[in-house]
C-alpha positions as a printed Julia matrix, in Angstrom:
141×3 Matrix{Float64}:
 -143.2   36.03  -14.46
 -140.58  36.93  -17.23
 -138.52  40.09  -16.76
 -138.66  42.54  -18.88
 -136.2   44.87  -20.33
 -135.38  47.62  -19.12
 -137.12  49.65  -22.68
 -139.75  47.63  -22.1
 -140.5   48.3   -18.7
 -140.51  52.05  -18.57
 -142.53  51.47  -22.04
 -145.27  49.27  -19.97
 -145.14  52.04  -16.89
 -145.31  55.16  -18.5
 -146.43  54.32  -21.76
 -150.45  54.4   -20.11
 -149.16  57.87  -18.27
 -148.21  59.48  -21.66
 -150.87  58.64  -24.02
 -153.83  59.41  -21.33
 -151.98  62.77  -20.84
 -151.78  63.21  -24.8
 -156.01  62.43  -24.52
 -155.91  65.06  -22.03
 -154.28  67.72  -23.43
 -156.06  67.23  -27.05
 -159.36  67.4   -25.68
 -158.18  70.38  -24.03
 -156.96  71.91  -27.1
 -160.6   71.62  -29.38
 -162.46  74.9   -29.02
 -165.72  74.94  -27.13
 -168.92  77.6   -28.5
 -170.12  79.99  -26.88
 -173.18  79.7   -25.54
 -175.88  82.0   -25.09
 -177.14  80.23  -22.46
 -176.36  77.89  -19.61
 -177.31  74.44  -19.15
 -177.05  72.81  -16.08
 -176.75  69.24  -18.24
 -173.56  70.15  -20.37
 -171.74  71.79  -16.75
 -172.27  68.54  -15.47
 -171.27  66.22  -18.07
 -168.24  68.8   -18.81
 -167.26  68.6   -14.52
 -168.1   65.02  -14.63
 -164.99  64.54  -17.14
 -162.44  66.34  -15.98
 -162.81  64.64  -12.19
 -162.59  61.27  -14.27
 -159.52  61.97  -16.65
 -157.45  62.94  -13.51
 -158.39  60.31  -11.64
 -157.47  57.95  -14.46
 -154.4   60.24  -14.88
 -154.01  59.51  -11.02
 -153.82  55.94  -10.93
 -151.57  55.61  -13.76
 -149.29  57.88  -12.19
 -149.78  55.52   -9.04
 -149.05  52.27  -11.22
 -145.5   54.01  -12.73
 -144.16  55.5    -9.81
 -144.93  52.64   -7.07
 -142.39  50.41   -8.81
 -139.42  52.85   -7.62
 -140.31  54.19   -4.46
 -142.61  53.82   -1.36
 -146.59  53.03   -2.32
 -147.27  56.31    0.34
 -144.24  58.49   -1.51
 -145.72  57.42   -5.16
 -149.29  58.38   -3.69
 -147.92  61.2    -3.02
 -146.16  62.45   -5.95
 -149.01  60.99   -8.54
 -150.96  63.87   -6.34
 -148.62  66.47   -7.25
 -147.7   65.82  -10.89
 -151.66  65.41  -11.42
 -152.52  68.62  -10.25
 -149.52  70.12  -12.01
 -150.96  68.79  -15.0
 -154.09  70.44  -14.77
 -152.84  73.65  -14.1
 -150.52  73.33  -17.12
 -153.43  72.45  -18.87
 -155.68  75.39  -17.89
 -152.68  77.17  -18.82
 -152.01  75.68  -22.09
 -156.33  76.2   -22.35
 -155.54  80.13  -22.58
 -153.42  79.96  -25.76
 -157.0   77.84  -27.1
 -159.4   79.97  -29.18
 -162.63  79.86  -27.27
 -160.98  78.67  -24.37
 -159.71  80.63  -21.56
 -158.23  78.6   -18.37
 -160.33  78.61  -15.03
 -159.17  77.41  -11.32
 -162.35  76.0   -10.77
 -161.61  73.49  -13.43
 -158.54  72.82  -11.4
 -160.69  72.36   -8.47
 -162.49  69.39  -10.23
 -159.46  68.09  -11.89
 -158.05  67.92   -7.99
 -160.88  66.57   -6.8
 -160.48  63.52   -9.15
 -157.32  63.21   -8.3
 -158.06  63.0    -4.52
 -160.88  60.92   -5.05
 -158.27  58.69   -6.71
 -155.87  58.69   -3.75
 -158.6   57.99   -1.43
 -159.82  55.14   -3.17
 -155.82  53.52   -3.41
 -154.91  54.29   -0.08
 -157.77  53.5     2.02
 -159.97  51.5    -0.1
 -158.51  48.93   -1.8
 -156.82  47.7     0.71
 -160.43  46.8     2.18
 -161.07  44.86   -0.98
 -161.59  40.83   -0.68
 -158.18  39.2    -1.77
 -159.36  38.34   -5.24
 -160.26  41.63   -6.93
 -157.05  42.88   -4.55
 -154.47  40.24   -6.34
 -156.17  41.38   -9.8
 -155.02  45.03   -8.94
 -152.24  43.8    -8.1
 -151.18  41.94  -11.2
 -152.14  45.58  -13.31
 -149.94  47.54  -10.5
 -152.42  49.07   -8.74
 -153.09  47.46   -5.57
């Protein structure tokens, strides 16, 4: 495998990291109705969402940060700055019209993000040596 440049590396690592948290915060950012009444369907798809943008958020984090420190220590931290992501996003949700910033969305943003960290510590590791070396050749595994 070629190396890369340093520009280029921190480009390839973080690049994913910055534009998924740009996606995150501009979805954030669009004002939601109100709604007169509630339905069950648009909670769930809504829910749904934010557990799968932090977990997405969560493996990226995984993928930049492995490649300078320990795979448990960049577990770690990609569970940290995830969840202080979402609460900077509920946060930055307040100064939304139409929005106003919940900790029960955190709750499902940290659930993704735990999901996530199940799923690379204790999971892929299980996998058969094929899809493993794929992971491995995007930085995940």
């Amino acid at each position: 495998m070629k190396t890369m440049s340093a520009r280029k590396k921190l480009l390839y690592l973080w690049g994913p990291v910055f534009l998924w948290s740009v996606v995150i915060f501009t979805f954030s950012s669009h004002p939601t109705g109100t709604a007169s009444q509630f339905y069950w369907n648009d909670f769930l798809l809504k829910k749904t969402a934010h557990v799968l943008e932090y977990m997405f958020l969560t493996i990226l984090l995984y993928r930049a940060l492995s490649v300078t420190c320990s795979k448990g220590q960049a577990l770690k931290h990609s569970v940290i700055l995830a969840i202080l992501y979402a609460a900077t996003d509920e946060i930055h949700q307040g100064f939304t019209p139409g929005r106003e910033p919940t900790l029960r969305d955190v709750g499902f943003d940290t659930i993704g993000t735990l999901i996530a960290a199940y799923t690379i510590w204790n999971i892929l590791p299980l996998l058969p040596e094929r899809p493993r070396n794929w992971l491995k050749k995007l930085g995940i595994a």
